[in-house]
Short mmCIF file of C-alpha atoms in Angstrom, two decimals:
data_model
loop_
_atom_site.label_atom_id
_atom_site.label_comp_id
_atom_site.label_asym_id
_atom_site.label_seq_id
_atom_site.Cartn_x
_atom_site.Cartn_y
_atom_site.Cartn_z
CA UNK A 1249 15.06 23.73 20.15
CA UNK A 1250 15.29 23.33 16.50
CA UNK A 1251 12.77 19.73 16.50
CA UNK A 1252 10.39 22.48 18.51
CA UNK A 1253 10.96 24.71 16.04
CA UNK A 1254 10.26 22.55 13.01
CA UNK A 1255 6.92 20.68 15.06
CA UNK A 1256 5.22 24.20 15.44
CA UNK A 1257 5.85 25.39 12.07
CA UNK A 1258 4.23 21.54 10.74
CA UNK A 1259 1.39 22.25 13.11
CA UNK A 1260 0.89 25.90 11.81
CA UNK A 1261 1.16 24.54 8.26
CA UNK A 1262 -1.89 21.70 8.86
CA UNK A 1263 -3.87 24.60 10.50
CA UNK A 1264 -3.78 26.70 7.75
CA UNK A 1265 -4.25 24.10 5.19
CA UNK A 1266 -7.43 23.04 7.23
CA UNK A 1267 -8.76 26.96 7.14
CA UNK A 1268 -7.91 27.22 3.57
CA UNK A 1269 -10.18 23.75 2.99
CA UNK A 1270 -12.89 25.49 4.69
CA UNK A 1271 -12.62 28.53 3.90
CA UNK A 1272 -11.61 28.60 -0.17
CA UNK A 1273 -14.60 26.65 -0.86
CA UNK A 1274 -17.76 29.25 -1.90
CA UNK A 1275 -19.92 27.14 -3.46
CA UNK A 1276 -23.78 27.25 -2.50
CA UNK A 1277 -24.99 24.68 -0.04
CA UNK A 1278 -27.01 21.89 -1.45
CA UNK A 1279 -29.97 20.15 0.24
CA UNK A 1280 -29.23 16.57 0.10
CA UNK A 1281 -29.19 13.29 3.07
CA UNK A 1282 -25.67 11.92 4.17
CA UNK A 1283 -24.21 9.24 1.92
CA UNK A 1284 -23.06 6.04 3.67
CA UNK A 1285 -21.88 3.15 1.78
CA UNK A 1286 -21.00 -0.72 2.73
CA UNK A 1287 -18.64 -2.75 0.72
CA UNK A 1288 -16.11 -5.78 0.56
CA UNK A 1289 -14.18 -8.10 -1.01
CA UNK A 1290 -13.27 -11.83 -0.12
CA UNK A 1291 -10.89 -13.77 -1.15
CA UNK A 1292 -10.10 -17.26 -0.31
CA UNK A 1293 -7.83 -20.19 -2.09
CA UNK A 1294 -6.12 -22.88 -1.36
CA UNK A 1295 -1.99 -23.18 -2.20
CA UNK A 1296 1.06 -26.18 -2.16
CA UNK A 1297 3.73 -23.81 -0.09
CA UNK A 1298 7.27 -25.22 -0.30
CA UNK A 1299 9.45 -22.78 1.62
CA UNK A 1300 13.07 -25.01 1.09
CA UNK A 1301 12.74 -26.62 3.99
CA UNK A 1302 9.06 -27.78 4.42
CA UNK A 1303 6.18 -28.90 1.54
CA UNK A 1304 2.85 -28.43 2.65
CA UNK A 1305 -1.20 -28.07 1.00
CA UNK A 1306 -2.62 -25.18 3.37
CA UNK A 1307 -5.59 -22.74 2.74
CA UNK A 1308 -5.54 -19.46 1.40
CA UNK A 1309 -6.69 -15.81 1.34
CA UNK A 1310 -6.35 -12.45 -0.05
CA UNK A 1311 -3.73 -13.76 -2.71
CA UNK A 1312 -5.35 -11.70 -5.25
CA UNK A 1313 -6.97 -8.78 -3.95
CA UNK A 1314 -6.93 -8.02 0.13
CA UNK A 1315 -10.46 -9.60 1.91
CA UNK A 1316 -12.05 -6.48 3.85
CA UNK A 1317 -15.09 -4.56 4.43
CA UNK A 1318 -15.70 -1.16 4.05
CA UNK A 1319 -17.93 1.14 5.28
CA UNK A 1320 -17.26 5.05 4.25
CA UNK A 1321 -19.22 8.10 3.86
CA UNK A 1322 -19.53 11.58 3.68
CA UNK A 1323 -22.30 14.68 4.55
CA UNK A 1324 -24.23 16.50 2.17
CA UNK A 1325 -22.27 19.27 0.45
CA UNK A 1326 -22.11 22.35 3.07
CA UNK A 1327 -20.58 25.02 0.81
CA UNK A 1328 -18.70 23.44 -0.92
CA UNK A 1329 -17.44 21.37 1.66
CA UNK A 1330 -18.13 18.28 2.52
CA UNK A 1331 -17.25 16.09 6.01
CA UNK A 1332 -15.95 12.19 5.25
CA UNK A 1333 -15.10 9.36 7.10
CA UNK A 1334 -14.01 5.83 6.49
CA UNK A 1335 -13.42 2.59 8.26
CA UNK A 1336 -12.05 -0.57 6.76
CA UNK A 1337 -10.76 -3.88 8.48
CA UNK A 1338 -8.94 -6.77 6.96
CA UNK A 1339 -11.43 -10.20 6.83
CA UNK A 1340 -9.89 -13.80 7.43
CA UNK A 1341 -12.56 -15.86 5.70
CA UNK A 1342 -10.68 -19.24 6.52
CA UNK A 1343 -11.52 -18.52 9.77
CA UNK A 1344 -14.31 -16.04 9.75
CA UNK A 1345 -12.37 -13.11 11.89
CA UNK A 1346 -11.80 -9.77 11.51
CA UNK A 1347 -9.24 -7.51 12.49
CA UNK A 1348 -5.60 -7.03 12.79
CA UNK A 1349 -3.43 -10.01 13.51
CA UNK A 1350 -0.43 -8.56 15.19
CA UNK A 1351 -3.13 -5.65 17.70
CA UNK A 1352 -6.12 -7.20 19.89
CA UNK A 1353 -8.84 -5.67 19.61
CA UNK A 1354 -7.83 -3.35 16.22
CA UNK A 1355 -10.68 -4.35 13.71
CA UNK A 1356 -10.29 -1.80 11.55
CA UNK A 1357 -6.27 -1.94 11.27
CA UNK A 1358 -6.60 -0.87 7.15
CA UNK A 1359 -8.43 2.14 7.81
CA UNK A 1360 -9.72 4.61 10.24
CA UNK A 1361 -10.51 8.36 9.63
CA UNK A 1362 -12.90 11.32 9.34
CA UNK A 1363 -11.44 14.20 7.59
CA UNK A 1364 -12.81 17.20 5.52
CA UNK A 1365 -12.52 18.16 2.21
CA UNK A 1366 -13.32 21.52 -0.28
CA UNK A 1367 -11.64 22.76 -3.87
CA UNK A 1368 -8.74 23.34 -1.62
CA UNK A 1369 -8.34 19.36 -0.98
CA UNK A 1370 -8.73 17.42 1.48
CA UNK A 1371 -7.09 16.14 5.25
CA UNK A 1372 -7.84 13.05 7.12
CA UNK A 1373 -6.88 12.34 10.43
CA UNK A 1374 -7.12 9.01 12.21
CA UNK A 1375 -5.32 5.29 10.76
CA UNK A 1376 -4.70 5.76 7.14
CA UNK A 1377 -1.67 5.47 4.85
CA UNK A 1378 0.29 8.34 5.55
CA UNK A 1379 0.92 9.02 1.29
CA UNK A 1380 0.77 7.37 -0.86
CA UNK A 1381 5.00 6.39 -0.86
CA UNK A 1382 3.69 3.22 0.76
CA UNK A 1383 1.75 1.82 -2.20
CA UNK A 1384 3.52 3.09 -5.18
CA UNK A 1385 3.51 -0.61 -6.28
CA UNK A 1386 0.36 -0.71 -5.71
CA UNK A 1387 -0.56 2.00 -8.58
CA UNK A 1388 1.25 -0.02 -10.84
CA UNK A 1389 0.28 -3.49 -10.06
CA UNK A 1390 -0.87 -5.92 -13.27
CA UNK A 1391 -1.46 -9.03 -11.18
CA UNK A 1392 -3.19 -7.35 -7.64
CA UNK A 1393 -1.26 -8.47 -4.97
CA UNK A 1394 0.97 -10.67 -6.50
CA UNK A 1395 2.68 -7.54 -7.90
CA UNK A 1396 3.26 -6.14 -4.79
CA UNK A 1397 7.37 -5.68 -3.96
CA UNK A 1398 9.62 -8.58 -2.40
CA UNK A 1399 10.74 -8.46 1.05
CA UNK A 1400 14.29 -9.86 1.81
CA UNK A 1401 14.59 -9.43 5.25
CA UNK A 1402 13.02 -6.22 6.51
CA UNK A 1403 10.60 -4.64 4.24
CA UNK A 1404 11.78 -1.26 2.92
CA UNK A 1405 8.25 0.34 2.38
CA UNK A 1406 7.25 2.96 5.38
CA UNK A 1407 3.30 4.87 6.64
CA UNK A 1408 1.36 1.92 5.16
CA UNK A 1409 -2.38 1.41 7.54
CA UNK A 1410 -0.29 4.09 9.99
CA UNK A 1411 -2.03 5.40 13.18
CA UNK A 1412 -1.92 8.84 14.37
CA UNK A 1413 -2.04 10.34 10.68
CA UNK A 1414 -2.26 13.76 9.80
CA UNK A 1415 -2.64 13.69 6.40
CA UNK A 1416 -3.33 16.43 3.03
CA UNK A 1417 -4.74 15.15 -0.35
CA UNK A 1418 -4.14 18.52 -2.60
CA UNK A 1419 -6.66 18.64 -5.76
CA UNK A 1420 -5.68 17.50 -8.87
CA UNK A 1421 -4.41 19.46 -11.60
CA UNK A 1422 -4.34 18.62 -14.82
CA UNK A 1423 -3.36 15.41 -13.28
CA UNK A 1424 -1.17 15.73 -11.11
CA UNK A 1425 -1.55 15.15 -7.28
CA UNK A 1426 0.24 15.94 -4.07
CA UNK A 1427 0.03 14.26 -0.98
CA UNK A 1428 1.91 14.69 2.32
CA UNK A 1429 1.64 13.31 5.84
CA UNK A 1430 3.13 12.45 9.05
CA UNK A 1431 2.40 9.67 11.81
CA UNK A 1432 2.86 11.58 15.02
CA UNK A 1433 3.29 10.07 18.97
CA UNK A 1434 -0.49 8.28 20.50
CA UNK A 1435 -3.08 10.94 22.70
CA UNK A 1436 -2.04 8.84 25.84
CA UNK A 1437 2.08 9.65 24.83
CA UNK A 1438 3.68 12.10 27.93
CA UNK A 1439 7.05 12.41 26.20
CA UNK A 1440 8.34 12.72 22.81
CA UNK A 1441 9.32 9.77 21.58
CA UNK A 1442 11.08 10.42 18.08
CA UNK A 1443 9.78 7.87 16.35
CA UNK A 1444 7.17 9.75 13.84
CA UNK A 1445 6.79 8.86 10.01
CA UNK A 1446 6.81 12.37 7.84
CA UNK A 1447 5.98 11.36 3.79
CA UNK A 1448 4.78 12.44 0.71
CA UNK A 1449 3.97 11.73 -2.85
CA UNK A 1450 3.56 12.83 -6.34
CA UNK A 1451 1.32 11.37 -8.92
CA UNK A 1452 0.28 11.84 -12.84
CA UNK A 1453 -2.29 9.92 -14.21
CA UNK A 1454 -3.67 10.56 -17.81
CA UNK A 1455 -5.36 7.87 -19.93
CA UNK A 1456 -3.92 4.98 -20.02
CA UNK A 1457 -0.68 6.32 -17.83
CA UNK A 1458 0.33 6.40 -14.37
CA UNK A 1459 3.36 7.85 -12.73
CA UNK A 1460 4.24 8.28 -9.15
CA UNK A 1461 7.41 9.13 -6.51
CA UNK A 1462 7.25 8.86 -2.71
CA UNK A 1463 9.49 9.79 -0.17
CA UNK A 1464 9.25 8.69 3.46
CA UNK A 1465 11.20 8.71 6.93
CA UNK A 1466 10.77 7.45 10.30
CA UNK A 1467 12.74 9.43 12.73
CA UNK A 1468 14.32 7.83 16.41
CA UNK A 1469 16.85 9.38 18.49
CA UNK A 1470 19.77 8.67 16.76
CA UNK A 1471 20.36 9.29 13.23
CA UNK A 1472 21.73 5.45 13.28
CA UNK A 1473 18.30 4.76 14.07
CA UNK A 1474 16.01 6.79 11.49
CA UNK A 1475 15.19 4.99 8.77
CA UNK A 1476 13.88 5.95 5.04
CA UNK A 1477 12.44 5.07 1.65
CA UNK A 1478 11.98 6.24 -1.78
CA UNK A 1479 9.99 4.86 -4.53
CA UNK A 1480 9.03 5.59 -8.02
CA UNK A 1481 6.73 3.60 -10.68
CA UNK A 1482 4.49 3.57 -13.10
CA UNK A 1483 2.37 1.79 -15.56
CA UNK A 1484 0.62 2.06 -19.40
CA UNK A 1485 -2.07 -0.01 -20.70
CA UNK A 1486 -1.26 -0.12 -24.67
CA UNK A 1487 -4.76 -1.89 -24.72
CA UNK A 1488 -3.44 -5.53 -26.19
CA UNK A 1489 -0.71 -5.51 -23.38
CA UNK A 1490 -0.83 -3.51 -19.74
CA UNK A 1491 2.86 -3.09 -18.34
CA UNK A 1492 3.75 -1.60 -14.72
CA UNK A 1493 7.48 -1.09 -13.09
CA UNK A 1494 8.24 0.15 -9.65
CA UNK A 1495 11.03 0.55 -7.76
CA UNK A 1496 11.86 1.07 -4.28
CA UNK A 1497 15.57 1.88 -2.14
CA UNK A 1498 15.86 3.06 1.26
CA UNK A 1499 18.09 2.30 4.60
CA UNK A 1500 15.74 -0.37 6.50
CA UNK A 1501 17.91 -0.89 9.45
CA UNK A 1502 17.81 0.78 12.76
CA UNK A 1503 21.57 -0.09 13.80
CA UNK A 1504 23.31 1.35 10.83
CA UNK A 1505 23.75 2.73 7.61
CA UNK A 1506 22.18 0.56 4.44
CA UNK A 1507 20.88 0.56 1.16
CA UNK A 1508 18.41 -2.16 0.46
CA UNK A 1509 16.72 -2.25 -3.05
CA UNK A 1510 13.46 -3.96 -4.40
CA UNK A 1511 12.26 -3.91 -7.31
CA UNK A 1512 8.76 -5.58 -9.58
CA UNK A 1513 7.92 -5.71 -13.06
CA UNK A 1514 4.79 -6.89 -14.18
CA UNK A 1515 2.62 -7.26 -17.24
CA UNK A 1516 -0.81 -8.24 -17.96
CA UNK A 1517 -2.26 -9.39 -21.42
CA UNK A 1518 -6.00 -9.70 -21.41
CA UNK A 1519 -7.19 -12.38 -24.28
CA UNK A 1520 -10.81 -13.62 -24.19
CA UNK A 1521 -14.40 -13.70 -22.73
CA UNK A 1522 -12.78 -12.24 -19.54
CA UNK A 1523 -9.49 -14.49 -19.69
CA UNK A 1524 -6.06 -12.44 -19.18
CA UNK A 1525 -2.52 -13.87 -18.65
CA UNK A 1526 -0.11 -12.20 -16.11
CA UNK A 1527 3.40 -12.19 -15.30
CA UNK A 1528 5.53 -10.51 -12.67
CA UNK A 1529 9.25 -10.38 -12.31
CA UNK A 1530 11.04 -9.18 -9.01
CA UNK A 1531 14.49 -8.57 -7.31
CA UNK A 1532 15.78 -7.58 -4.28
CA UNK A 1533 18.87 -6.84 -2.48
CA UNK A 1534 19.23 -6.96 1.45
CA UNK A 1535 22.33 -5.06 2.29
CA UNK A 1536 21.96 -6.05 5.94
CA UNK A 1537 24.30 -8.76 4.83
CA UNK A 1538 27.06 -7.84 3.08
CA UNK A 1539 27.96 -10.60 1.03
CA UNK A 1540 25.60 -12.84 -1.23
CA UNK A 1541 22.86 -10.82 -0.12
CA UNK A 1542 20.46 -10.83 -3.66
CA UNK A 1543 17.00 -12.43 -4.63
CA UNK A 1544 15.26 -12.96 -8.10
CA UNK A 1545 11.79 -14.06 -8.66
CA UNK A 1546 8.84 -14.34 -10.57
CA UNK A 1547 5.20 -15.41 -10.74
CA UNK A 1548 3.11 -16.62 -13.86
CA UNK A 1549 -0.86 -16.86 -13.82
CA UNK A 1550 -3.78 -16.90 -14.87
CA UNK A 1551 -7.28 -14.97 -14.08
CA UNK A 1552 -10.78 -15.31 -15.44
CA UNK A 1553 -13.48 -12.76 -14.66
CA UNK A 1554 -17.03 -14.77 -14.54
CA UNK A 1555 -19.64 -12.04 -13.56
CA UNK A 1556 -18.52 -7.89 -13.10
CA UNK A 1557 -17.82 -8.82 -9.46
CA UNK A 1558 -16.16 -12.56 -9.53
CA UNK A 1559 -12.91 -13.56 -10.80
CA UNK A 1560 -11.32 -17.23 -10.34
CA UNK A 1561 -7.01 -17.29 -10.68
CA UNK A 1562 -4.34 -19.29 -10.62
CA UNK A 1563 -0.83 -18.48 -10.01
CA UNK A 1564 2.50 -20.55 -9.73
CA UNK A 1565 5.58 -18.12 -7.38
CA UNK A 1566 8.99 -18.83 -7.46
CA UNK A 1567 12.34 -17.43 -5.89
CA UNK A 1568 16.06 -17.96 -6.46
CA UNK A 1569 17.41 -16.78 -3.00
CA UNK A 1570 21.77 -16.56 -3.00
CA UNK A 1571 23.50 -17.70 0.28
CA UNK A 1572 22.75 -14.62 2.76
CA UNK A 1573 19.02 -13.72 0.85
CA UNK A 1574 15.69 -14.34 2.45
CA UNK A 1575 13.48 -12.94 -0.24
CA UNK A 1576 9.80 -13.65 -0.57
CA UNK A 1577 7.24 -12.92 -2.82
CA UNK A 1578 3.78 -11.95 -1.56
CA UNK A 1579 1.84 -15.01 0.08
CA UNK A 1580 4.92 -16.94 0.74
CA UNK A 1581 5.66 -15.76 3.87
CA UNK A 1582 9.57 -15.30 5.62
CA UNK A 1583 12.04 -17.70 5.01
CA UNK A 1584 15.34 -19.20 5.72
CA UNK A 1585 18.55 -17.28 4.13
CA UNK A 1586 19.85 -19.21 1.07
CA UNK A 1587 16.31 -21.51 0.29
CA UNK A 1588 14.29 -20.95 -2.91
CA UNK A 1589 10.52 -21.22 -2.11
CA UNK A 1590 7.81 -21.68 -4.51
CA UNK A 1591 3.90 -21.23 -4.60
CA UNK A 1592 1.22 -22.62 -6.38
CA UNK A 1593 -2.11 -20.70 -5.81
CA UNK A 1594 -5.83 -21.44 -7.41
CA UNK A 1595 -8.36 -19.36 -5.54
CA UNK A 1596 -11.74 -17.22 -5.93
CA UNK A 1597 -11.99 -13.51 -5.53
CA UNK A 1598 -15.29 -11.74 -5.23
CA UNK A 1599 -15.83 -8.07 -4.30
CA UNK A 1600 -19.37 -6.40 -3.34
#
């Protein structure tokens, strides 16, 4: 009775935030056509893999910045509102695809919504992130994806490219930002199935800083089974040196109590005609295993914007793993418990 409780007081809460959207805004209606937009990026490399048990040359992509294309939009301002929509798919250009690898027929796995937005904010529905908890590393990133967090074992992140999403994007005042969400059961679901993601997140950004915290949950029957995560990070650009931290600890198993820990530091130093150097440091501890259970890493690079769009890198990845840790960095890949892979990456990056 009380989850009953609790799921009509969340649905009363979304309905009134969607009247308030369209309701606060009194703004005069402006003549004007739809806006739709196309856009992309692609990135492809190639990289020398050694995962501790295997040495290999193999191709490359979205090391730097995620290949996708975009296509968003929104209506003409209708007093003071405005209708939106997005859809965005990942792109595999070392084999020309599109879509998600793990779900046939799910091309546009990164994002998926139409929503509606006024002075009192905004609410998507559809495949989305469900706050932005999921990519708090992500806001403070100095090296694009190479700055993303570790994974040793089971990553501890939760609501990242979720379906089902309900969620609110609150104005922002004087910099600061809420957002909240939740993930909740499929149109074609005929029970309930306690297995919905519920998050939110705080930002600040002013200038040259950025600060955020995110909180999120996955429920399941048994409070064994619920899982959770909370983050915090943030990032200054000094203008000779840019510097971001974030931090992330939550219980990541489903058949017991845990605390799992990741953590990345990274730091970015432009120098010149376009040339900056980068470095990223990053730990993590699985406590899935109880013993020997931590992972340190880093990655050193280099990237060189050409033209406003193009940028070549290079990057060399590498991980100190202890007996029971199976930590990775991002483009690695999972590995075996107690191996220390490394990763040298040169690739080209070009958005549009």
């Amino acid at each position: 009775m009380k989850n009953k409780k609790t799921l009509a007081l969340g649905v009363l809460a979304i309905a009134a935030i969607v009247l308030s959207v369209i309701f606060v805004s009194t703004a005069k209606a402006q003549k004007s056509d739809p806006v739709i937009k196309f856009s992309g990026n692609i990135d492809a490399g190639i990289q020398k893999y050694d995962s501790g048990t295997e040495n290999l040359i193999r191709a490359s992509e979205s090391a730097l910045s995620s290949s996708r294309l975009t296509l968003k939009g929104n209506s003409p301002d209708l007093e003071g509102m405005q209708f939106n929509f997005m859809l965005e798919g990942g792109l595999k250009p070392q084999s020309g695809t599109m879509g998600s690898s793990t779900n046939t027929g799910q091309i546009f796995a990164r994002e998926a919504w139409v929503g509606v937005s006024g002075n009192a904010g905004e609410i998507r529905l559809g495949t989305t992130d469900v706050s932005l908890a999921s990519e708090i590393d992500l806001l403070t990133w100095q090296f694009g994806n190479f700055s993303f967090f570790p994974v040793n074992g089971t990553a501890i992140e939760l609501g990242a490219d979720a379906s089902n999403v309900i969620r609110y994007i609150s104005p922002v005042f004087n910099g600061l930002q809420l957002q909240a969400g939740s993930a909740v059961n499929s149109s074609s679901a005929t029970t309930d199935t306690e297995a919905d993601i519920r998050s939110g997140s705080v930002t600040y950004l002013s200038g040259a800083a950025k600060i955020g915290v995110g909180y999120a949950t996955k429920k399941a029957t048994t409070s064994v089974g619920e899982i959770d995560a909370k983050s915090i990070g943030g990032a200054y650009d000094f203008g000779r040196v840019s510097v971001g931290a974030a931090y992330i600890y939550g219980d990541n198993s489903t058949t017991s109590t845990v605390r799992s820990t990741a953590g990345v530091y990274s730091v970015k130093v432009p120098l010149e005609n376009g040339l900056s150097a980068h470095g990223v440091y990053a730990t993590t501890k699985n406590d899935n295993q109880s013993t020997a259970n931590e992972g340190r890493g880093y990655t050193l690079g280099l990237s060189k914007q050409l033209a406003p769009s193009a940028t070549v890198y290079a990057a060399y990845s590498r991980v100190d793993n202890d007996a029971n840790s199976t930590m990775y960095l991002f483009g690695m890949g999972a590995t075996s418990a107690g191996k220390d892979p490394s990763l040298a990456t040169v690739g080209i990056n070009y958005a549009f």
